[in-house]
Amino acid sequence: MNNRQVMEWIPYESLNNIQFIAKGGFDCKVYSGTWLKGNILYWDSKKKAWARNSPVSVALKQFENSHNITSNFFEELKTYHLYGSDNNGIIEFYGISQDPNTKNYILVTEFASKGNLRNYLIENHKSLNWERKINILLKISVALQDIHSSGFTHRNLHGGNILLHDDHEYPKISDLTLSKYIDDNKNQKFYGVLPFVAPEILRGEEFSSAADIYSFSMLMWQVSSGIPPFSNKPYDNQLAIDICNGKRPKIVSKTPKSFSTLMERCWDADPSLRPNVQEITAMLFRWHFSLEQNRSTDIVNAFMVNNRKTVAAQIDSESHLEVNYNSQLLDFKDLPEPTNYYSRIHCHDSAYGSSTNTLSSYKPSEASSLSKSSMNSLSDESKRPPLRKTPTYAESLRKQQQASVTYFYHAEPTSKLGKY
């Protein structure tokens, strides 16, 4: 018997030093605390008892009105426990407790002392070079690869669900199952942070691993820029429409071309054209390994040149008053068919890639170069080209990029990637 086989009922009285941290998504409140008994480490066959790590700091997620919690949710928690307890890239789930006064259920998990990736990037982005940025993304992708390889999807991947420990840049994915509905009355709806949710999911399509890849593209943009995507706009129905119409965050000036190309592929409106997580992990590992070894290649030189220059992100970093970075119930009606509506304007030099890739990104000087008929087509929904009719810049490099990834990936098996 091992600790993965035991999801504990944790008596509330065994929790001490409970302090409120923040209000989270899913109508929950997040607290820190100390579990006096501590989590199970292993079965001590000599003592015929569980060896424990006591006392231990824990995070407590208390759900409001959770008397309506579904049996399916408990089943998913069992899966989360079985899987997360054996994966270093996933926040460990210890068990369930209950507030004796409110009767609300509480999830007891591993405590991440350094908070979430969103806040960490806001506070530390100026000090991060590309090697450290790639390292953060690599560790997230390795954890996501393990999730997908085990037949699961995350369904709610965003900067608030990536948590950090004392080693600031060792991220762990949390809330593996929590985008499932807790309340039967909210069935057939979806929780998430709007910019991180793939357009096909906004339209109510079935969730797939490709939707997690779209979410990962937004994490790539967040790591490159230091701020959450679309933080200067309300997360509302209009933004959902814009996303389905192809709106994406403007790629930050001086982003290396290879990075922006991979990111564009990950946020493709067509799920079937997004790379899988194995390809992403292999590419990130290639960049990380080359940067760590200080190898001289065109791609690595692009990252290194960027490290030597301080580039001001051409982004409005002021958060809109209506932005809520927590997971919210997303229920939009009559959204348009997802499409890529790239401007096809790509201005790459030998070291960097900078792409103006959405209608919202047009500047008057850029728009003036378009023909009158092209401008008319922008405002006429019926004249829009079908999905993927014209290849993007990302597609033009896809075969070349995949060839290099495949060779490198086979040279570095998954077992080696796991240590990251």
PDB file of C-alpha atoms in Angstrom, residues 46 71 85 100 130 143 154 217 225 253 411:
ATOM      1  CA  LYS A  46       7.789  -2.437  10.813  1.00  0.00           C
ATOM      2  CA  SER A  71     -20.541  12.884  -6.601  1.00  0.00           C
ATOM      3  CA  SER A  85       0.706  12.442  -5.423  1.00  0.00           C
ATOM      4  CA  PRO A 100     -18.161  22.664  11.213  1.00  0.00           C
ATOM      5  CA  TRP A 130      15.241  34.394 -21.678  1.00  0.00           C
ATOM      6  CA  ALA A 143       4.005  18.640 -16.105  1.00  0.00           C
ATOM      7  CA  HIS A 154      -6.319  20.207 -17.201  1.00  0.00           C
ATOM      8  CA  SER A 217       0.133  29.802 -25.624  1.00  0.00           C
ATOM      9  CA  SER A 225       5.371  40.171 -21.492  1.00  0.00           C
ATOM     10  CA  SER A 253       8.570  43.822 -29.447  1.00  0.00           C
ATOM     11  CA  ALA A 411      17.973  12.270 -29.080  1.00  0.00           C
TER      12      ALA A 411
END
